């Protein structure tokens, strides 16, 4: 597995990584989660992504059991803070919640420190200097190593960088945005200049658009798929342009066929090809998907200019 620096930091993250959202601690049982995580690590993945919100903490409990006793130095483990519960201070980015959520994640994951700690969303009710100071305090206490954001807009990130500079503190090291063949603008247009200017790392999510890019939804929603388990997500994934999205996904089958790979591998390799992407966060509900997805690394070298233009023609 090739590694990238996480933005301008010295931390090395595997080109492909694995996340626990939706699947672990809920959709699949712990034996499947264990097999998936082991398969990913065996393929050279070093980064496992988590959040306090995933299965209300149960995903972190599962991941904690799986990685217990593993060599800590070989793992990059994250958590994210924002949605912790219903109380007024169980949510958002106020100092109390950010600190308590960090302690909760460490307890559930059975770790002494988190490598990466993300603000899962922007919180307009907490001043940015409170967030920057709190994250820096956690770094100084050795509870987290790097802090970052998820789905923050460019102006929100700029405010955080300006604040950190003013205070002489560390700004965000990484952002976690959605990025895939069907959802590109936030990374390519909006965040692009900031990624270059500040050396912001990116740990991108839903590279398969929740599975849509694999072709599994070409002819409807299979019973054993994510969108069958989570009907509310169909609106988010398909949106108003469902037919056009599915037409594009179908057309990508020819490109994948010519390269001798699956559409999942093509879509994952396409994300990893973007030099502004530090790591592609994959998700899997069964171990066969991990095996298939990790082979996307072999497809990366086949994505020459001609292939990229062909893909561009389909996505345009
Ligand atoms: P994907 O878009 O890659 O979707 C993964 C899902 O697609 C799997 O759970 C599986 O669902 C299906 N799938 C995966 N591989 C295959 C395959 N080869 N063939 C067929 N189906 C396949 O990524 P996620 O949406 O899961 O996001 C990845 C990670 O990103 C999450 O685990 C989480 O850590 C992070 N994330 C962060 C967010 C944020 O706001 N910061 C938001 C969302 C995710 P099934 O088999 O059930 O159909």
PDB file of C-alpha atoms in Angstrom, residues 1-300:
ATOM      1  CA  UNK A   1       0.000   0.000   0.000  1.00  0.00           C
ATOM      2  CA  UNK A   2       1.301   3.451  -0.904  1.00  0.00           C
ATOM      3  CA  UNK A   3       1.104   6.128   1.773  1.00  0.00           C
ATOM      4  CA  UNK A   4       0.599   9.862   1.463  1.00  0.00           C
ATOM      5  CA  UNK A   5       1.471  12.577   3.905  1.00  0.00           C
ATOM      6  CA  UNK A   6      -1.712  13.904   5.465  1.00  0.00           C
ATOM      7  CA  UNK A   7      -1.520  17.325   3.839  1.00  0.00           C
ATOM      8  CA  UNK A   8       1.565  19.206   4.927  1.00  0.00           C
ATOM      9  CA  UNK A   9       1.845  17.220   8.160  1.00  0.00           C
ATOM     10  CA  UNK A  10       4.450  14.494   8.537  1.00  0.00           C
ATOM     11  CA  UNK A  11       1.808  11.867   9.289  1.00  0.00           C
ATOM     12  CA  UNK A  12       1.612   9.046   6.733  1.00  0.00           C
ATOM     13  CA  UNK A  13      -1.815   7.722   5.815  1.00  0.00           C
ATOM     14  CA  UNK A  14      -2.536   4.810   3.516  1.00  0.00           C
ATOM     15  CA  UNK A  15      -3.963   5.788   0.107  1.00  0.00           C
ATOM     16  CA  UNK A  16      -7.069   3.776   0.996  1.00  0.00           C
ATOM     17  CA  UNK A  17      -8.482   3.625   4.501  1.00  0.00           C
ATOM     18  CA  UNK A  18     -11.555   2.176   6.201  1.00  0.00           C
ATOM     19  CA  UNK A  19     -14.426   3.775   8.088  1.00  0.00           C
ATOM     20  CA  UNK A  20     -16.957   2.450  10.554  1.00  0.00           C
ATOM     21  CA  UNK A  21     -19.973   4.571   9.588  1.00  0.00           C
ATOM     22  CA  UNK A  22     -23.290   2.835   9.357  1.00  0.00           C
ATOM     23  CA  UNK A  23     -21.927  -0.662   9.107  1.00  0.00           C
ATOM     24  CA  UNK A  24     -20.090  -1.372  12.364  1.00  0.00           C
ATOM     25  CA  UNK A  25     -21.850  -1.533  15.693  1.00  0.00           C
ATOM     26  CA  UNK A  26     -25.208  -1.762  13.882  1.00  0.00           C
ATOM     27  CA  UNK A  27     -25.766  -2.960  10.293  1.00  0.00           C
ATOM     28  CA  UNK A  28     -23.415  -5.946  10.522  1.00  0.00           C
ATOM     29  CA  UNK A  29     -22.419  -8.036  13.506  1.00  0.00           C
ATOM     30  CA  UNK A  30     -19.031  -7.790  15.166  1.00  0.00           C
ATOM     31  CA  UNK A  31     -17.600 -10.869  13.443  1.00  0.00           C
ATOM     32  CA  UNK A  32     -18.158  -9.247  10.024  1.00  0.00           C
ATOM     33  CA  UNK A  33     -16.739  -5.929  11.231  1.00  0.00           C
ATOM     34  CA  UNK A  34     -13.692  -7.768  12.582  1.00  0.00           C
ATOM     35  CA  UNK A  35     -13.147  -9.611   9.283  1.00  0.00           C
ATOM     36  CA  UNK A  36     -13.493  -6.381   7.270  1.00  0.00           C
ATOM     37  CA  UNK A  37     -11.076  -4.410   9.419  1.00  0.00           C
ATOM     38  CA  UNK A  38      -8.533  -7.248   9.434  1.00  0.00           C
ATOM     39  CA  UNK A  39      -8.798  -7.580   5.635  1.00  0.00           C
ATOM     40  CA  UNK A  40      -8.208  -3.860   5.235  1.00  0.00           C
ATOM     41  CA  UNK A  41      -5.215  -3.870   7.577  1.00  0.00           C
ATOM     42  CA  UNK A  42      -3.808  -6.933   5.810  1.00  0.00           C
ATOM     43  CA  UNK A  43      -4.033  -4.998   2.533  1.00  0.00           C
ATOM     44  CA  UNK A  44      -1.919  -2.228   4.063  1.00  0.00           C
ATOM     45  CA  UNK A  45      -4.568   0.159   5.368  1.00  0.00           C
ATOM     46  CA  UNK A  46      -3.336   2.057   8.415  1.00  0.00           C
ATOM     47  CA  UNK A  47      -6.198   4.517   9.028  1.00  0.00           C
ATOM     48  CA  UNK A  48      -9.504   3.601  10.681  1.00  0.00           C
ATOM     49  CA  UNK A  49     -12.094   6.391  10.796  1.00  0.00           C
ATOM     50  CA  UNK A  50     -14.698   6.730  13.564  1.00  0.00           C
ATOM     51  CA  UNK A  51     -17.062   9.199  15.192  1.00  0.00           C
ATOM     52  CA  UNK A  52     -18.952   9.489  18.463  1.00  0.00           C
ATOM     53  CA  UNK A  53     -22.159   9.556  16.411  1.00  0.00           C
ATOM     54  CA  UNK A  54     -21.657   6.271  14.576  1.00  0.00           C
ATOM     55  CA  UNK A  55     -24.261   3.863  15.991  1.00  0.00           C
ATOM     56  CA  UNK A  56     -24.372   6.185  19.049  1.00  0.00           C
ATOM     57  CA  UNK A  57     -20.865   5.115  20.056  1.00  0.00           C
ATOM     58  CA  UNK A  58     -21.336   1.395  19.353  1.00  0.00           C
ATOM     59  CA  UNK A  59     -19.136   1.540  16.236  1.00  0.00           C
ATOM     60  CA  UNK A  60     -16.222   2.820  18.335  1.00  0.00           C
ATOM     61  CA  UNK A  61     -16.794   0.053  20.868  1.00  0.00           C
ATOM     62  CA  UNK A  62     -16.585  -2.520  18.050  1.00  0.00           C
ATOM     63  CA  UNK A  63     -13.470  -0.967  16.538  1.00  0.00           C
ATOM     64  CA  UNK A  64     -11.890  -0.752  20.010  1.00  0.00           C
ATOM     65  CA  UNK A  65     -12.334  -4.495  20.498  1.00  0.00           C
ATOM     66  CA  UNK A  66     -10.903  -5.276  17.058  1.00  0.00           C
ATOM     67  CA  UNK A  67      -7.748  -3.182  17.443  1.00  0.00           C
ATOM     68  CA  UNK A  68      -7.121  -4.000  21.096  1.00  0.00           C
ATOM     69  CA  UNK A  69      -3.593  -5.352  21.490  1.00  0.00           C
ATOM     70  CA  UNK A  70      -2.518  -4.289  17.999  1.00  0.00           C
ATOM     71  CA  UNK A  71       0.708  -2.349  17.633  1.00  0.00           C
ATOM     72  CA  UNK A  72      -0.455   1.225  18.268  1.00  0.00           C
ATOM     73  CA  UNK A  73       2.361   2.685  16.178  1.00  0.00           C
ATOM     74  CA  UNK A  74       1.014   1.007  13.054  1.00  0.00           C
ATOM     75  CA  UNK A  75      -2.485   2.489  13.369  1.00  0.00           C
ATOM     76  CA  UNK A  76      -3.941   5.916  12.681  1.00  0.00           C
ATOM     77  CA  UNK A  77      -7.265   6.118  14.521  1.00  0.00           C
ATOM     78  CA  UNK A  78      -9.733   8.991  14.417  1.00  0.00           C
ATOM     79  CA  UNK A  79     -12.894  10.127  16.099  1.00  0.00           C
ATOM     80  CA  UNK A  80     -15.235  13.005  15.370  1.00  0.00           C
ATOM     81  CA  UNK A  81     -17.193  15.232  17.694  1.00  0.00           C
ATOM     82  CA  UNK A  82     -20.549  16.912  17.143  1.00  0.00           C
ATOM     83  CA  UNK A  83     -23.560  14.623  17.649  1.00  0.00           C
ATOM     84  CA  UNK A  84     -23.213  13.114  21.113  1.00  0.00           C
ATOM     85  CA  UNK A  85     -26.756  13.169  22.469  1.00  0.00           C
ATOM     86  CA  UNK A  86     -29.874  15.205  23.124  1.00  0.00           C
ATOM     87  CA  UNK A  87     -28.796  17.512  25.935  1.00  0.00           C
ATOM     88  CA  UNK A  88     -27.813  21.118  25.166  1.00  0.00           C
ATOM     89  CA  UNK A  89     -24.151  20.348  25.862  1.00  0.00           C
ATOM     90  CA  UNK A  90     -24.117  16.852  24.327  1.00  0.00           C
ATOM     91  CA  UNK A  91     -23.877  18.304  20.872  1.00  0.00           C
ATOM     92  CA  UNK A  92     -21.867  20.847  18.907  1.00  0.00           C
ATOM     93  CA  UNK A  93     -18.350  22.122  19.484  1.00  0.00           C
ATOM     94  CA  UNK A  94     -18.498  23.884  22.841  1.00  0.00           C
ATOM     95  CA  UNK A  95     -15.429  23.200  24.990  1.00  0.00           C
ATOM     96  CA  UNK A  96     -17.357  20.984  27.397  1.00  0.00           C
ATOM     97  CA  UNK A  97     -18.658  18.708  24.683  1.00  0.00           C
ATOM     98  CA  UNK A  98     -15.417  18.570  22.669  1.00  0.00           C
ATOM     99  CA  UNK A  99     -13.486  17.500  25.787  1.00  0.00           C
ATOM    100  CA  UNK A 100     -16.127  15.052  27.026  1.00  0.00           C
ATOM    101  CA  UNK A 101     -16.554  13.524  23.567  1.00  0.00           C
ATOM    102  CA  UNK A 102     -12.792  13.035  23.309  1.00  0.00           C
ATOM    103  CA  UNK A 103     -12.747  11.224  26.664  1.00  0.00           C
ATOM    104  CA  UNK A 104     -15.738   9.130  25.556  1.00  0.00           C
ATOM    105  CA  UNK A 105     -14.071   8.128  22.286  1.00  0.00           C
ATOM    106  CA  UNK A 106     -10.846   7.181  24.084  1.00  0.00           C
ATOM    107  CA  UNK A 107     -12.846   5.031  26.508  1.00  0.00           C
ATOM    108  CA  UNK A 108     -14.840   3.274  23.771  1.00  0.00           C
ATOM    109  CA  UNK A 109     -11.822   2.753  21.519  1.00  0.00           C
ATOM    110  CA  UNK A 110      -9.706   1.696  24.537  1.00  0.00           C
ATOM    111  CA  UNK A 111      -6.915   4.060  23.505  1.00  0.00           C
ATOM    112  CA  UNK A 112      -4.698   6.593  25.289  1.00  0.00           C
ATOM    113  CA  UNK A 113      -4.819   9.082  22.414  1.00  0.00           C
ATOM    114  CA  UNK A 114      -6.518   9.712  19.059  1.00  0.00           C
ATOM    115  CA  UNK A 115      -4.348  10.380  16.034  1.00  0.00           C
ATOM    116  CA  UNK A 116      -6.984  12.509  14.325  1.00  0.00           C
ATOM    117  CA  UNK A 117      -9.888  14.367  15.908  1.00  0.00           C
ATOM    118  CA  UNK A 118     -12.443  16.018  13.637  1.00  0.00           C
ATOM    119  CA  UNK A 119     -15.148  18.606  14.188  1.00  0.00           C
ATOM    120  CA  UNK A 120     -17.858  16.563  12.458  1.00  0.00           C
ATOM    121  CA  UNK A 121     -19.661  19.739  11.343  1.00  0.00           C
ATOM    122  CA  UNK A 122     -19.336  23.485  11.819  1.00  0.00           C
ATOM    123  CA  UNK A 123     -21.073  24.868  14.917  1.00  0.00           C
ATOM    124  CA  UNK A 124     -22.392  28.415  14.428  1.00  0.00           C
ATOM    125  CA  UNK A 125     -23.257  28.619  18.154  1.00  0.00           C
ATOM    126  CA  UNK A 126     -19.643  28.267  19.332  1.00  0.00           C
ATOM    127  CA  UNK A 127     -17.009  30.927  18.571  1.00  0.00           C
ATOM    128  CA  UNK A 128     -14.240  29.571  16.385  1.00  0.00           C
ATOM    129  CA  UNK A 129     -11.544  30.660  18.863  1.00  0.00           C
ATOM    130  CA  UNK A 130     -13.140  28.384  21.499  1.00  0.00           C
ATOM    131  CA  UNK A 131     -12.839  25.462  19.066  1.00  0.00           C
ATOM    132  CA  UNK A 132      -9.257  26.290  18.062  1.00  0.00           C
ATOM    133  CA  UNK A 133      -8.137  26.749  21.684  1.00  0.00           C
ATOM    134  CA  UNK A 134      -9.862  23.558  22.870  1.00  0.00           C
ATOM    135  CA  UNK A 135      -8.357  21.444  20.093  1.00  0.00           C
ATOM    136  CA  UNK A 136      -4.909  22.867  20.850  1.00  0.00           C
ATOM    137  CA  UNK A 137      -5.329  22.127  24.557  1.00  0.00           C
ATOM    138  CA  UNK A 138      -6.166  18.499  23.716  1.00  0.00           C
ATOM    139  CA  UNK A 139      -3.041  18.356  21.539  1.00  0.00           C
ATOM    140  CA  UNK A 140      -0.928  19.762  24.375  1.00  0.00           C
ATOM    141  CA  UNK A 141      -2.421  17.203  26.778  1.00  0.00           C
ATOM    142  CA  UNK A 142      -1.420  14.412  24.369  1.00  0.00           C
ATOM    143  CA  UNK A 143      -5.028  13.263  23.951  1.00  0.00           C
ATOM    144  CA  UNK A 144      -5.109  13.997  20.228  1.00  0.00           C
ATOM    145  CA  UNK A 145      -2.291  14.460  17.725  1.00  0.00           C
ATOM    146  CA  UNK A 146      -3.951  16.431  14.906  1.00  0.00           C
ATOM    147  CA  UNK A 147      -7.277  18.216  14.674  1.00  0.00           C
ATOM    148  CA  UNK A 148      -9.446  18.841  11.672  1.00  0.00           C
ATOM    149  CA  UNK A 149     -12.909  19.484  10.331  1.00  0.00           C
ATOM    150  CA  UNK A 150     -15.581  17.744   8.291  1.00  0.00           C
ATOM    151  CA  UNK A 151     -17.851  19.412   5.752  1.00  0.00           C
ATOM    152  CA  UNK A 152     -16.717  22.902   6.674  1.00  0.00           C
ATOM    153  CA  UNK A 153     -17.056  25.461   3.907  1.00  0.00           C
ATOM    154  CA  UNK A 154     -14.065  27.397   2.615  1.00  0.00           C
ATOM    155  CA  UNK A 155     -15.016  30.586   4.536  1.00  0.00           C
ATOM    156  CA  UNK A 156     -15.468  28.575   7.765  1.00  0.00           C
ATOM    157  CA  UNK A 157     -12.057  26.974   7.310  1.00  0.00           C
ATOM    158  CA  UNK A 158     -10.470  30.301   6.443  1.00  0.00           C
ATOM    159  CA  UNK A 159     -11.824  31.747   9.692  1.00  0.00           C
ATOM    160  CA  UNK A 160     -10.274  28.841  11.622  1.00  0.00           C
ATOM    161  CA  UNK A 161      -6.891  29.333   9.932  1.00  0.00           C
ATOM    162  CA  UNK A 162      -6.966  33.089  10.556  1.00  0.00           C
ATOM    163  CA  UNK A 163      -7.905  32.529  14.190  1.00  0.00           C
ATOM    164  CA  UNK A 164      -5.156  29.954  14.739  1.00  0.00           C
ATOM    165  CA  UNK A 165      -2.603  32.283  13.153  1.00  0.00           C
ATOM    166  CA  UNK A 166      -3.740  35.181  15.329  1.00  0.00           C
ATOM    167  CA  UNK A 167      -3.454  33.062  18.472  1.00  0.00           C
ATOM    168  CA  UNK A 168      -0.196  31.378  17.461  1.00  0.00           C
ATOM    169  CA  UNK A 169      -1.916  27.996  17.612  1.00  0.00           C
ATOM    170  CA  UNK A 170      -2.298  25.032  15.270  1.00  0.00           C
ATOM    171  CA  UNK A 171      -4.975  25.328  12.635  1.00  0.00           C
ATOM    172  CA  UNK A 172      -6.783  22.343  11.146  1.00  0.00           C
ATOM    173  CA  UNK A 173      -4.517  19.713   9.598  1.00  0.00           C
ATOM    174  CA  UNK A 174      -7.229  17.928   7.643  1.00  0.00           C
ATOM    175  CA  UNK A 175     -10.777  18.237   6.343  1.00  0.00           C
ATOM    176  CA  UNK A 176     -13.159  15.334   5.710  1.00  0.00           C
ATOM    177  CA  UNK A 177     -15.431  16.187   2.773  1.00  0.00           C
ATOM    178  CA  UNK A 178     -17.637  14.000   0.624  1.00  0.00           C
ATOM    179  CA  UNK A 179     -15.898  13.348  -2.710  1.00  0.00           C
ATOM    180  CA  UNK A 180     -16.704  10.972  -5.520  1.00  0.00           C
ATOM    181  CA  UNK A 181     -17.332  10.941  -9.274  1.00  0.00           C
ATOM    182  CA  UNK A 182     -20.832  12.330  -8.728  1.00  0.00           C
ATOM    183  CA  UNK A 183     -20.015  14.891  -6.021  1.00  0.00           C
ATOM    184  CA  UNK A 184     -16.950  16.944  -6.889  1.00  0.00           C
ATOM    185  CA  UNK A 185     -17.477  20.656  -6.521  1.00  0.00           C
ATOM    186  CA  UNK A 186     -16.719  21.035  -2.802  1.00  0.00           C
ATOM    187  CA  UNK A 187     -13.236  19.543  -3.134  1.00  0.00           C
ATOM    188  CA  UNK A 188     -12.271  20.564  -6.647  1.00  0.00           C
ATOM    189  CA  UNK A 189     -13.691  24.093  -6.769  1.00  0.00           C
ATOM    190  CA  UNK A 190     -14.356  25.326  -3.253  1.00  0.00           C
ATOM    191  CA  UNK A 191     -11.635  23.747  -1.103  1.00  0.00           C
ATOM    192  CA  UNK A 192      -8.966  23.405  -3.800  1.00  0.00           C
ATOM    193  CA  UNK A 193      -7.289  26.796  -3.180  1.00  0.00           C
ATOM    194  CA  UNK A 194      -7.237  26.278   0.618  1.00  0.00           C
ATOM    195  CA  UNK A 195      -5.813  22.774   0.240  1.00  0.00           C
ATOM    196  CA  UNK A 196      -2.933  24.260  -1.747  1.00  0.00           C
ATOM    197  CA  UNK A 197      -2.454  27.366   0.389  1.00  0.00           C
ATOM    198  CA  UNK A 198      -2.421  25.666   3.805  1.00  0.00           C
ATOM    199  CA  UNK A 199      -1.391  22.130   2.837  1.00  0.00           C
ATOM    200  CA  UNK A 200      -4.713  20.901   4.190  1.00  0.00           C
ATOM    201  CA  UNK A 201      -5.000  17.108   4.171  1.00  0.00           C
ATOM    202  CA  UNK A 202      -8.224  15.464   2.981  1.00  0.00           C
ATOM    203  CA  UNK A 203      -9.733  12.187   4.158  1.00  0.00           C
ATOM    204  CA  UNK A 204     -12.595  11.928   1.695  1.00  0.00           C
ATOM    205  CA  UNK A 205     -15.860  10.077   2.433  1.00  0.00           C
ATOM    206  CA  UNK A 206     -18.418   8.100   0.402  1.00  0.00           C
ATOM    207  CA  UNK A 207     -16.087   7.495  -2.562  1.00  0.00           C
ATOM    208  CA  UNK A 208     -18.697   5.078  -3.965  1.00  0.00           C
ATOM    209  CA  UNK A 209     -21.638   7.418  -3.248  1.00  0.00           C
ATOM    210  CA  UNK A 210     -22.878   4.862  -0.694  1.00  0.00           C
ATOM    211  CA  UNK A 211     -22.496   2.077  -3.280  1.00  0.00           C
ATOM    212  CA  UNK A 212     -24.229   3.810  -6.216  1.00  0.00           C
ATOM    213  CA  UNK A 213     -20.982   3.875  -8.222  1.00  0.00           C
ATOM    214  CA  UNK A 214     -20.581   0.093  -7.960  1.00  0.00           C
ATOM    215  CA  UNK A 215     -23.614  -0.334 -10.242  1.00  0.00           C
ATOM    216  CA  UNK A 216     -25.574  -2.203  -7.562  1.00  0.00           C
ATOM    217  CA  UNK A 217     -28.473   0.280  -7.919  1.00  0.00           C
ATOM    218  CA  UNK A 218     -28.608   0.201 -11.740  1.00  0.00           C
ATOM    219  CA  UNK A 219     -31.878  -1.728 -11.718  1.00  0.00           C
ATOM    220  CA  UNK A 220     -33.416  -0.790  -8.382  1.00  0.00           C
ATOM    221  CA  UNK A 221     -32.515  -1.174  -4.711  1.00  0.00           C
ATOM    222  CA  UNK A 222     -31.386  -4.710  -3.771  1.00  0.00           C
ATOM    223  CA  UNK A 223     -32.743  -5.980  -0.465  1.00  0.00           C
ATOM    224  CA  UNK A 224     -29.362  -6.522   1.142  1.00  0.00           C
ATOM    225  CA  UNK A 225     -27.989  -3.068   0.316  1.00  0.00           C
ATOM    226  CA  UNK A 226     -27.414   0.085   2.363  1.00  0.00           C
ATOM    227  CA  UNK A 227     -30.179   2.013   0.648  1.00  0.00           C
ATOM    228  CA  UNK A 228     -32.659  -0.742   1.495  1.00  0.00           C
ATOM    229  CA  UNK A 229     -31.602  -0.629   5.173  1.00  0.00           C
ATOM    230  CA  UNK A 230     -31.663   3.181   5.220  1.00  0.00           C
ATOM    231  CA  UNK A 231     -34.512   4.430   3.095  1.00  0.00           C
ATOM    232  CA  UNK A 232     -33.998   8.023   4.230  1.00  0.00           C
ATOM    233  CA  UNK A 233     -30.575   7.972   2.576  1.00  0.00           C
ATOM    234  CA  UNK A 234     -32.073   7.336  -0.874  1.00  0.00           C
ATOM    235  CA  UNK A 235     -33.081  10.958  -1.204  1.00  0.00           C
ATOM    236  CA  UNK A 236     -29.530  12.072  -0.339  1.00  0.00           C
ATOM    237  CA  UNK A 237     -27.821   9.589  -2.676  1.00  0.00           C
ATOM    238  CA  UNK A 238     -30.170   9.632  -5.677  1.00  0.00           C
ATOM    239  CA  UNK A 239     -31.443  13.212  -5.333  1.00  0.00           C
ATOM    240  CA  UNK A 240     -33.403  14.864  -8.097  1.00  0.00           C
ATOM    241  CA  UNK A 241     -31.047  13.685 -10.835  1.00  0.00           C
ATOM    242  CA  UNK A 242     -31.350   9.959 -10.151  1.00  0.00           C
ATOM    243  CA  UNK A 243     -31.793   8.925 -13.793  1.00  0.00           C
ATOM    244  CA  UNK A 244     -28.845  10.957 -14.990  1.00  0.00           C
ATOM    245  CA  UNK A 245     -26.643   9.571 -12.206  1.00  0.00           C
ATOM    246  CA  UNK A 246     -27.567   5.991 -13.031  1.00  0.00           C
ATOM    247  CA  UNK A 247     -26.968   6.622 -16.744  1.00  0.00           C
ATOM    248  CA  UNK A 248     -23.452   7.837 -15.910  1.00  0.00           C
ATOM    249  CA  UNK A 249     -22.786   4.858 -13.655  1.00  0.00           C
ATOM    250  CA  UNK A 250     -23.952   2.489 -16.407  1.00  0.00           C
ATOM    251  CA  UNK A 251     -21.697   4.216 -18.949  1.00  0.00           C
ATOM    252  CA  UNK A 252     -18.711   3.784 -16.615  1.00  0.00           C
ATOM    253  CA  UNK A 253     -19.136   0.014 -16.910  1.00  0.00           C
ATOM    254  CA  UNK A 254     -17.545   0.112 -20.377  1.00  0.00           C
ATOM    255  CA  UNK A 255     -14.498   1.980 -19.098  1.00  0.00           C
ATOM    256  CA  UNK A 256     -14.124  -0.457 -16.203  1.00  0.00           C
ATOM    257  CA  UNK A 257     -14.568  -3.403 -18.579  1.00  0.00           C
ATOM    258  CA  UNK A 258     -11.807  -2.120 -20.864  1.00  0.00           C
ATOM    259  CA  UNK A 259      -9.480  -1.729 -17.874  1.00  0.00           C
ATOM    260  CA  UNK A 260     -10.342  -5.194 -16.579  1.00  0.00           C
ATOM    261  CA  UNK A 261     -11.681  -3.904 -13.273  1.00  0.00           C
ATOM    262  CA  UNK A 262     -15.008  -3.422 -11.531  1.00  0.00           C
ATOM    263  CA  UNK A 263     -16.849  -0.114 -11.364  1.00  0.00           C
ATOM    264  CA  UNK A 264     -16.151   0.033  -7.625  1.00  0.00           C
ATOM    265  CA  UNK A 265     -12.419  -0.232  -8.250  1.00  0.00           C
ATOM    266  CA  UNK A 266     -12.576   2.382 -11.014  1.00  0.00           C
ATOM    267  CA  UNK A 267     -14.478   4.848  -8.813  1.00  0.00           C
ATOM    268  CA  UNK A 268     -12.096   4.367  -5.873  1.00  0.00           C
ATOM    269  CA  UNK A 269      -8.969   4.677  -8.037  1.00  0.00           C
ATOM    270  CA  UNK A 270     -10.407   7.828  -9.635  1.00  0.00           C
ATOM    271  CA  UNK A 271     -10.692   9.454  -6.187  1.00  0.00           C
ATOM    272  CA  UNK A 272      -7.183   8.400  -5.192  1.00  0.00           C
ATOM    273  CA  UNK A 273      -5.790   9.809  -8.444  1.00  0.00           C
ATOM    274  CA  UNK A 274      -6.619  13.357  -7.317  1.00  0.00           C
ATOM    275  CA  UNK A 275      -3.403  14.729  -5.734  1.00  0.00           C
ATOM    276  CA  UNK A 276      -5.521  16.823  -3.355  1.00  0.00           C
ATOM    277  CA  UNK A 277      -6.916  13.633  -1.785  1.00  0.00           C
ATOM    278  CA  UNK A 278      -4.715  12.308   1.030  1.00  0.00           C
ATOM    279  CA  UNK A 279      -6.705   9.143   1.689  1.00  0.00           C
ATOM    280  CA  UNK A 280      -9.868   7.564   0.297  1.00  0.00           C
ATOM    281  CA  UNK A 281     -12.092   6.371   3.132  1.00  0.00           C
ATOM    282  CA  UNK A 282     -13.792   3.180   2.059  1.00  0.00           C
ATOM    283  CA  UNK A 283     -16.766   1.465   3.687  1.00  0.00           C
ATOM    284  CA  UNK A 284     -17.732  -2.195   3.506  1.00  0.00           C
ATOM    285  CA  UNK A 285     -20.512  -4.403   4.808  1.00  0.00           C
ATOM    286  CA  UNK A 286     -18.797  -7.674   3.905  1.00  0.00           C
ATOM    287  CA  UNK A 287     -15.231  -8.849   3.632  1.00  0.00           C
ATOM    288  CA  UNK A 288     -15.457  -9.598  -0.113  1.00  0.00           C
ATOM    289  CA  UNK A 289     -16.061  -5.884  -0.709  1.00  0.00           C
ATOM    290  CA  UNK A 290     -12.843  -5.034   1.131  1.00  0.00           C
ATOM    291  CA  UNK A 291     -10.882  -7.507  -0.993  1.00  0.00           C
ATOM    292  CA  UNK A 292     -12.398  -6.067  -4.163  1.00  0.00           C
ATOM    293  CA  UNK A 293     -11.989  -2.448  -3.133  1.00  0.00           C
ATOM    294  CA  UNK A 294      -8.367  -2.694  -2.053  1.00  0.00           C
ATOM    295  CA  UNK A 295      -7.437  -3.885  -5.528  1.00  0.00           C
ATOM    296  CA  UNK A 296      -8.307  -0.372  -6.719  1.00  0.00           C
ATOM    297  CA  UNK A 297      -4.663   0.365  -6.037  1.00  0.00           C
ATOM    298  CA  UNK A 298      -3.753  -1.683  -9.130  1.00  0.00           C
ATOM    299  CA  UNK A 299      -6.201   0.335 -11.243  1.00  0.00           C
ATOM    300  CA  UNK A 300      -4.608   3.644 -10.257  1.00  0.00           C
TER     301      UNK A 300
END
